Short mmCIF file of C-alpha atoms in Angstrom, two decimals:
data_model
loop_
_atom_site.label_atom_id
_atom_site.label_comp_id
_atom_site.label_asym_id
_atom_site.label_seq_id
_atom_site.Cartn_x
_atom_site.Cartn_y
_atom_site.Cartn_z
CA MET A 232 -61.12 31.31 51.01
CA THR A 233 -62.03 27.94 52.43
CA GLN A 234 -60.19 27.02 55.59
CA TYR A 235 -59.15 23.41 56.13
CA HIS A 236 -57.01 21.33 58.41
CA TYR A 237 -55.65 17.79 58.34
CA GLN A 238 -56.29 14.95 60.72
CA ASP A 239 -54.26 11.75 60.66
CA HIS A 240 -55.80 8.30 60.47
CA ALA A 241 -54.50 5.31 62.36
CA GLU A 242 -54.48 3.27 59.17
CA GLN A 243 -51.55 5.34 57.94
CA ALA A 244 -49.32 3.53 60.40
CA ALA A 245 -50.26 0.09 59.06
CA TYR A 246 -47.12 -0.55 57.03
CA ARG A 247 -43.41 0.06 57.42
CA TYR A 248 -41.05 0.12 54.47
CA PRO A 249 -37.41 -0.94 54.74
CA ASP A 250 -34.82 1.76 54.68
CA PRO A 251 -32.67 1.60 51.52
CA ALA A 252 -29.61 1.11 53.72
CA GLU A 253 -31.13 -2.17 54.92
CA GLN A 254 -31.34 -3.56 51.41
CA ALA A 255 -27.98 -5.31 51.44
CA ALA A 256 -28.35 -6.49 55.02
CA ALA A 257 -31.69 -8.28 55.01
CA PRO A 258 -34.53 -9.20 52.66
CA TYR A 259 -37.57 -6.96 52.57
CA GLN A 260 -40.43 -7.93 54.82
CA HIS A 261 -44.00 -6.85 54.26
CA GLN A 262 -45.45 -6.30 57.70
CA GLN A 263 -49.03 -7.02 58.62
CA PRO A 264 -51.35 -4.13 59.43
CA ALA A 265 -51.18 -2.88 62.97
CA VAL A 266 -54.21 -2.97 65.24
CA HIS A 267 -56.30 0.06 64.37
CA SER A 268 -57.80 2.31 66.97
CA GLN A 269 -61.55 2.95 66.83
CA HIS A 270 -61.02 6.53 67.93
CA THR A 271 -62.22 8.84 65.17
CA GLY A 272 -60.86 12.16 66.38
CA PRO A 273 -57.31 13.51 66.36
CA TYR A 274 -54.96 11.07 68.03
CA ASP A 275 -51.80 11.51 70.04
CA ALA A 276 -48.51 12.95 68.90
CA SER A 277 -46.80 9.55 68.77
CA ALA A 278 -49.23 8.32 66.13
CA GLN A 279 -48.73 11.50 64.12
CA GLN A 280 -44.99 11.05 64.38
CA GLN A 281 -45.25 7.46 63.20
CA SER A 282 -47.36 8.51 60.20
CA ALA A 283 -44.82 11.19 59.32
CA GLN A 284 -42.01 8.64 59.63
CA LEU A 285 -43.78 6.22 57.31
CA ALA A 286 -44.34 9.01 54.79
CA GLY A 287 -40.65 9.82 54.97
CA GLN A 288 -39.73 6.20 54.29
CA PHE A 289 -42.16 6.15 51.36
CA ALA A 290 -40.52 9.26 49.90
CA GLN A 291 -37.06 7.77 50.36
CA ARG A 292 -38.00 4.58 48.54
CA PHE A 293 -39.85 6.54 45.83
CA HIS A 294 -36.86 8.73 45.03
CA LEU A 295 -34.50 5.77 45.17
CA LEU A 296 -36.54 4.18 42.38
CA ALA A 297 -36.67 7.44 40.43
CA ASN A 298 -32.90 7.95 40.65
CA ASN A 299 -32.30 4.36 39.57
CA ILE A 300 -34.44 4.77 36.46
CA GLU A 301 -32.83 8.14 35.72
CA ARG A 302 -29.49 6.40 35.30
CA VAL A 303 -30.85 5.25 31.92
CA ILE A 304 -33.50 7.87 31.08
CA ARG A 305 -31.48 11.08 31.34
CA GLY A 306 -33.09 14.48 31.89
CA LYS A 307 -36.66 13.19 32.23
CA HIS A 308 -37.22 13.37 35.96
CA GLU A 309 -40.83 14.54 35.69
CA ALA A 310 -41.83 11.72 33.34
CA ILE A 311 -40.17 9.17 35.63
CA GLU A 312 -41.99 10.49 38.70
CA LEU A 313 -45.32 10.40 36.89
CA ALA A 314 -44.68 6.78 35.89
CA LEU A 315 -43.95 5.85 39.51
CA ILE A 316 -47.06 7.68 40.68
CA CYS A 317 -49.08 5.49 38.31
CA LEU A 318 -47.47 2.39 39.79
CA PHE A 319 -48.21 3.28 43.42
CA ALA A 320 -51.69 4.60 42.60
CA GLU A 321 -52.52 1.27 40.92
CA GLY A 322 -53.25 3.03 37.67
CA HIS A 323 -52.00 2.62 34.12
CA LEU A 324 -49.77 4.84 32.04
CA LEU A 325 -50.06 5.85 28.37
CA VAL A 326 -46.90 7.32 26.86
CA GLU A 327 -47.36 9.06 23.51
CA ASP A 328 -44.44 10.39 21.53
CA VAL A 329 -42.55 10.05 18.28
CA PRO A 330 -40.28 7.01 17.82
CA GLY A 331 -36.87 7.03 19.46
CA THR A 332 -37.58 9.24 22.48
CA GLY A 333 -37.32 6.48 25.11
CA LYS A 334 -40.92 5.40 25.63
CA THR A 335 -40.11 1.69 25.71
CA THR A 336 -36.90 2.26 27.66
CA LEU A 337 -38.84 4.07 30.37
CA ALA A 338 -41.17 1.10 30.82
CA ARG A 339 -38.32 -1.41 30.76
CA SER A 340 -36.30 0.60 33.29
CA LEU A 341 -39.27 0.72 35.65
CA ALA A 342 -39.74 -3.03 35.37
CA ALA A 343 -36.01 -3.67 35.86
CA SER A 344 -35.94 -1.56 39.05
CA VAL A 345 -38.68 -3.63 40.69
CA ASP A 346 -38.25 -7.32 41.45
CA ALA A 347 -41.53 -8.23 39.81
CA GLU A 348 -42.68 -10.25 36.83
CA TRP A 349 -43.01 -8.28 33.64
CA ARG A 350 -44.00 -9.01 30.05
CA ARG A 351 -43.76 -7.14 26.78
CA ILE A 352 -46.46 -7.26 24.08
CA GLN A 353 -45.61 -5.87 20.67
CA PHE A 354 -48.89 -4.69 19.16
CA THR A 355 -49.26 -5.31 15.43
CA PRO A 356 -52.27 -5.27 13.07
CA ASP A 357 -52.50 -9.08 13.10
CA LEU A 358 -52.36 -9.44 16.91
CA LEU A 359 -55.37 -11.34 18.30
CA PRO A 360 -57.11 -10.80 21.67
CA SER A 361 -56.15 -14.32 22.74
CA ASP A 362 -52.51 -13.40 22.17
CA ILE A 363 -52.90 -11.01 25.10
CA THR A 364 -55.30 -12.68 27.52
CA GLY A 365 -54.50 -16.35 26.91
CA VAL A 366 -56.49 -19.27 25.58
CA SER A 367 -58.14 -22.48 26.79
CA ILE A 368 -56.60 -25.63 25.29
CA PHE A 369 -58.12 -29.08 25.50
CA ASN A 370 -56.01 -31.56 27.45
CA GLN A 371 -56.62 -34.98 25.94
CA ALA A 372 -55.07 -36.82 28.86
CA GLN A 373 -57.31 -35.12 31.42
CA GLN A 374 -60.26 -34.67 29.05
CA THR A 375 -60.62 -31.08 30.26
CA PHE A 376 -59.86 -27.61 29.00
CA GLU A 377 -56.85 -25.91 30.58
CA PHE A 378 -56.35 -22.18 30.54
CA HIS A 379 -52.92 -21.04 29.37
CA HIS A 380 -52.17 -17.58 30.71
CA GLY A 381 -51.29 -14.86 28.26
CA PRO A 382 -48.60 -12.21 28.72
CA VAL A 383 -51.06 -9.90 30.49
CA PHE A 384 -50.65 -12.02 33.64
CA ALA A 385 -47.67 -10.13 35.04
CA ASN A 386 -47.00 -7.31 37.48
CA ILE A 387 -45.82 -4.86 34.82
CA VAL A 388 -47.07 -5.22 31.25
CA LEU A 389 -45.48 -3.19 28.46
CA ALA A 390 -47.99 -2.73 25.63
CA ASP A 391 -45.68 -1.41 22.95
CA GLU A 392 -47.23 0.66 20.14
CA ILE A 393 -50.73 -0.12 21.34
CA ASN A 394 -52.38 1.96 18.63
CA ARG A 395 -50.97 -0.25 15.85
CA ALA A 396 -53.34 -3.11 16.74
CA SER A 397 -56.96 -3.38 15.64
CA PRO A 398 -59.71 -1.97 17.89
CA LYS A 399 -60.86 -5.52 18.69
CA THR A 400 -57.44 -6.38 20.08
CA GLN A 401 -57.18 -3.09 21.94
CA ALA A 402 -60.49 -3.86 23.61
CA ALA A 403 -59.02 -7.05 25.08
CA LEU A 404 -57.28 -4.86 27.65
CA LEU A 405 -60.44 -3.06 28.81
CA GLU A 406 -61.55 -5.57 31.44
CA VAL A 407 -58.13 -6.36 32.87
CA MET A 408 -57.14 -2.69 33.16
CA GLU A 409 -60.28 -1.81 35.12
CA GLU A 410 -61.09 -4.94 37.11
CA ARG A 411 -57.66 -6.62 37.17
CA ARG A 412 -59.05 -9.91 35.96
CA VAL A 413 -59.55 -11.70 32.65
CA THR A 414 -62.68 -13.62 31.71
CA VAL A 415 -62.18 -16.48 29.23
CA ASP A 416 -64.87 -19.08 28.54
CA ALA A 417 -66.97 -17.71 31.42
CA GLN A 418 -64.09 -18.28 33.85
CA SER A 419 -62.54 -15.32 35.68
CA HIS A 420 -58.77 -15.26 36.21
CA PRO A 421 -57.24 -12.53 38.44
CA VAL A 422 -53.92 -10.92 37.55
CA PRO A 423 -51.18 -10.52 40.19
CA ARG A 424 -50.74 -7.46 42.36
CA PRO A 425 -49.24 -4.94 41.79
CA PHE A 426 -50.47 -4.65 38.22
CA LEU A 427 -49.43 -1.86 35.88
CA VAL A 428 -49.95 -1.48 32.15
CA VAL A 429 -47.47 0.87 30.51
CA ALA A 430 -48.68 1.45 26.97
CA THR A 431 -46.74 3.35 24.34
CA GLN A 432 -48.20 4.82 21.20
CA ASN A 433 -47.08 6.90 18.27
CA PRO A 434 -48.99 10.07 17.34
CA VAL A 435 -52.23 9.27 15.53
CA ASP A 436 -51.17 11.14 12.40
CA MET A 437 -48.45 8.55 11.72
CA ASP A 438 -48.98 5.70 9.25
CA GLY A 439 -50.50 2.45 10.49
CA THR A 440 -52.07 3.75 13.70
CA TYR A 441 -55.58 3.30 15.11
CA PRO A 442 -56.78 5.96 17.57
CA LEU A 443 -57.69 4.55 20.97
CA PRO A 444 -61.42 4.85 21.77
CA GLU A 445 -62.54 7.16 24.56
CA ALA A 446 -63.52 4.24 26.80
CA GLN A 447 -60.00 2.86 26.70
CA LEU A 448 -58.30 6.22 27.10
CA ASP A 449 -60.38 6.76 30.25
CA ARG A 450 -58.87 3.64 31.80
CA PHE A 451 -55.38 5.09 31.77
CA LEU A 452 -54.59 7.01 34.93
CA MET A 453 -52.22 9.33 33.05
CA LYS A 454 -51.13 10.18 29.55
CA ILE A 455 -47.68 11.72 29.27
CA SER A 456 -45.09 12.57 26.65
CA VAL A 457 -41.40 11.86 27.17
CA GLY A 458 -40.19 14.42 24.66
CA TYR A 459 -36.73 15.01 23.29
CA PRO A 460 -33.90 15.32 25.82
CA ASP A 461 -32.17 18.63 26.34
CA HIS A 462 -28.73 19.21 24.84
CA ALA A 463 -26.72 18.31 27.95
CA SER A 464 -28.69 15.11 28.57
CA GLU A 465 -28.33 13.96 24.97
CA VAL A 466 -24.57 14.57 25.16
CA GLU A 467 -24.45 12.36 28.28
CA VAL A 468 -26.32 9.64 26.43
CA LEU A 469 -23.83 9.75 23.57
CA LYS A 470 -20.83 9.69 25.92
CA GLY A 471 -22.23 6.73 27.81
CA MET A 472 -22.70 4.51 24.76
CA PRO A 473 -21.98 1.65 24.61
CA THR A 474 -20.47 1.23 28.08
CA GLY A 475 -22.87 3.43 30.02
CA PRO A 476 -25.78 2.30 32.22
CA GLN A 477 -28.07 -0.14 30.39
CA VAL A 478 -31.53 -1.35 31.31
CA ASP A 479 -30.31 -4.93 31.77
CA ARG A 480 -27.68 -3.73 34.25
CA LEU A 481 -29.98 -1.72 36.47
CA PRO A 482 -30.02 -3.03 40.05
CA VAL A 483 -33.30 -4.06 41.67
CA VAL A 484 -34.10 -1.51 44.37
CA ALA A 485 -37.58 -2.68 45.44
CA ARG A 486 -39.43 -5.93 45.67
CA SER A 487 -43.05 -6.57 44.78
CA SER A 488 -43.92 -6.87 48.47
CA ASP A 489 -42.45 -3.39 49.06
CA VAL A 490 -44.54 -1.99 46.22
CA ALA A 491 -47.69 -3.62 47.59
CA GLY A 492 -47.06 -2.11 51.02
CA MET A 493 -46.39 1.33 49.56
CA ILE A 494 -49.62 1.11 47.54
CA ASP A 495 -51.58 0.33 50.69
CA PHE A 496 -49.96 3.17 52.61
CA ALA A 497 -50.61 5.68 49.81
CA SER A 498 -54.29 4.73 49.75
CA ARG A 499 -54.50 5.82 53.42
CA ILE A 500 -53.00 9.28 52.97
CA HIS A 501 -55.38 11.77 54.56
CA VAL A 502 -57.43 14.11 52.40
CA ALA A 503 -59.29 17.05 53.98
CA ASP A 504 -62.89 17.74 52.93
CA PRO A 505 -62.09 20.99 51.08
CA VAL A 506 -59.55 19.09 48.96
CA TYR A 507 -62.26 16.58 48.05
CA ASP A 508 -64.45 19.53 47.08
CA TYR A 509 -61.62 21.03 45.05
CA ILE A 510 -61.17 17.82 43.04
CA VAL A 511 -64.88 17.43 42.37
CA SER A 512 -65.27 21.12 41.46
CA LEU A 513 -62.39 20.90 39.00
CA CYS A 514 -63.80 17.83 37.27
CA ALA A 515 -67.28 19.38 37.22
CA ALA A 516 -65.85 22.51 35.63
CA THR A 517 -64.53 20.44 32.72
CA ARG A 518 -68.11 19.36 31.98
CA THR A 519 -69.34 22.94 31.66
CA SER A 520 -66.32 24.49 29.96
CA PRO A 521 -67.21 26.13 26.61
CA HIS A 522 -64.16 24.47 25.06
CA VAL A 523 -65.07 20.92 26.11
CA ARG A 524 -67.72 18.69 24.55
CA LEU A 525 -67.19 15.78 26.95
CA GLY A 526 -65.67 16.43 30.36
CA ALA A 527 -64.01 14.24 32.97
CA SER A 528 -66.10 11.43 34.42
CA PRO A 529 -66.21 10.37 38.09
CA ARG A 530 -63.48 7.90 37.16
CA GLY A 531 -61.33 10.93 36.45
CA SER A 532 -62.07 12.34 39.91
CA LEU A 533 -61.07 9.06 41.53
CA ALA A 534 -57.91 8.88 39.44
CA LEU A 535 -56.91 12.41 40.41
CA LEU A 536 -57.48 11.60 44.09
CA ARG A 537 -55.36 8.43 43.97
CA ALA A 538 -52.54 10.18 42.14
CA ALA A 539 -52.58 13.16 44.54
CA ARG A 540 -52.25 10.81 47.50
CA VAL A 541 -49.16 9.19 46.01
CA LYS A 542 -47.63 12.57 45.19
CA ALA A 543 -48.14 13.67 48.78
CA ALA A 544 -46.46 10.53 50.09
CA ALA A 545 -43.60 10.98 47.60
CA ALA A 546 -43.06 14.43 49.09
CA GLY A 547 -42.83 12.91 52.58
CA ARG A 548 -46.26 14.13 53.70
CA HIS A 549 -49.10 12.09 55.21
CA TYR A 550 -51.74 14.50 53.92
CA VAL A 551 -52.70 15.95 50.53
CA VAL A 552 -52.45 19.66 49.73
CA PRO A 553 -54.19 21.41 46.81
CA GLU A 554 -50.84 21.86 45.06
CA ASP A 555 -50.67 18.06 44.65
CA VAL A 556 -53.98 18.17 42.79
CA LYS A 557 -52.95 21.12 40.60
CA ALA A 558 -49.64 19.50 39.65
CA LEU A 559 -51.35 16.32 38.43
CA ALA A 560 -54.53 17.73 36.88
CA VAL A 561 -53.18 17.93 33.32
CA PRO A 562 -51.56 14.46 33.03
CA VAL A 563 -54.53 12.81 34.78
CA LEU A 564 -57.46 14.64 33.16
CA ALA A 565 -56.37 16.07 29.79
CA HIS A 566 -56.66 12.83 27.82
CA ARG A 567 -60.20 12.32 29.14
CA LEU A 568 -61.51 15.53 27.60
CA ILE A 569 -63.07 15.79 24.15
CA LEU A 570 -62.98 19.31 22.78
CA THR A 571 -65.67 21.04 20.77
CA PRO A 572 -65.04 21.49 17.02
CA GLU A 573 -64.75 25.25 17.57
CA ALA A 574 -61.99 24.76 20.16
CA GLU A 575 -60.10 22.43 17.84
CA LEU A 576 -60.32 24.97 15.03
CA ARG A 577 -58.80 27.54 17.37
CA ASP A 578 -55.96 25.12 18.20
CA ILE A 579 -56.99 24.89 21.86
CA THR A 580 -55.60 21.75 23.45
CA PRO A 581 -57.13 19.83 26.38
CA ALA A 582 -54.11 20.84 28.47
CA ALA A 583 -54.72 24.52 27.67
CA ALA A 584 -58.41 24.20 28.55
CA LEU A 585 -57.50 22.60 31.89
CA THR A 586 -54.89 25.23 32.66
CA GLU A 587 -57.50 27.92 32.08
CA LEU A 588 -59.86 26.22 34.53
CA LEU A 589 -57.11 25.81 37.14
CA THR A 590 -56.22 29.47 36.89
CA ALA A 591 -59.81 30.62 37.34
CA MET A 592 -60.71 28.26 40.20
CA PRO A 593 -59.97 29.39 43.76
CA VAL A 594 -57.65 27.12 45.74
CA PRO A 595 -58.52 26.17 49.35
CA GLN A 596 -56.09 27.66 51.84
CA ALA A 597 -54.57 25.90 54.83
CA ALA A 598 -55.69 26.96 58.27
#
């Protein structure tokens, strides 16, 4: 087995996040990065301790957000954590499930828990691309064209039932999801940070749906399914109506500046070389699997790396372990795979193909 060890980086100590207990006492402050040391080797114990402390604060804030959302979305802790990982990894989330399982409520609860601007776009067959991105309107008084921002210019954008719009309208999200900017009339307009698109869709076998093209699916960091609640959770939902916790009543537990700082810290979580190799080997294996016609691209490798870093920080660690990668492989990579016709005839799913690869691939062991 491959032996590996972890070394901290001074950049990990760049940001400090307020303790939840400080929330009522003082507003959140986003601190500037500390002066970084040029030393490239292992540094002293105080720096390691500071990195561990920052990771602990990240985990505390992460779980505070998760618990706040879970007040409304009962019994779906895993789906909530995956949604938060998308937020702090600066990715986008696609939620596919049948109507009535809480897809929209999950996105609204996430937006309500963060003091950030959010917009909702209801996708319909007659929705136009300009209804999403915005449009330039001629100002007669100024004799110039003025750009009027569309609903995509927000921190959290809920694209509800995205597969009910035409492919042309769906494609309007391609540029902004990847480059975080919109180009209208040859002018580029950046969207605010943080920026998260939470798209919901109904299964493609339902009436009035258009399947998302592969290029757009690849731009989503994860694809998850909320699923039906278990019996006990559904009973709690019934007992809580109509006086139970509602989305509009959820308290704000993080500000946009907190989220931006947590994103920056997560991007500095240390990854050992064998873990890099493990991610690349896993994605390469999807390209040679007999069940897969089109495997994960390098964008998939980058997405898995970003998500694994956030999961490590959410666990209070300032380094990634292979278990972080394994836990996120299916939600991050499965929707990027296109199976062969033979695999589809045998009812093999992308998740099953990935699980088979994960089982067969050796995992690097810690020194």
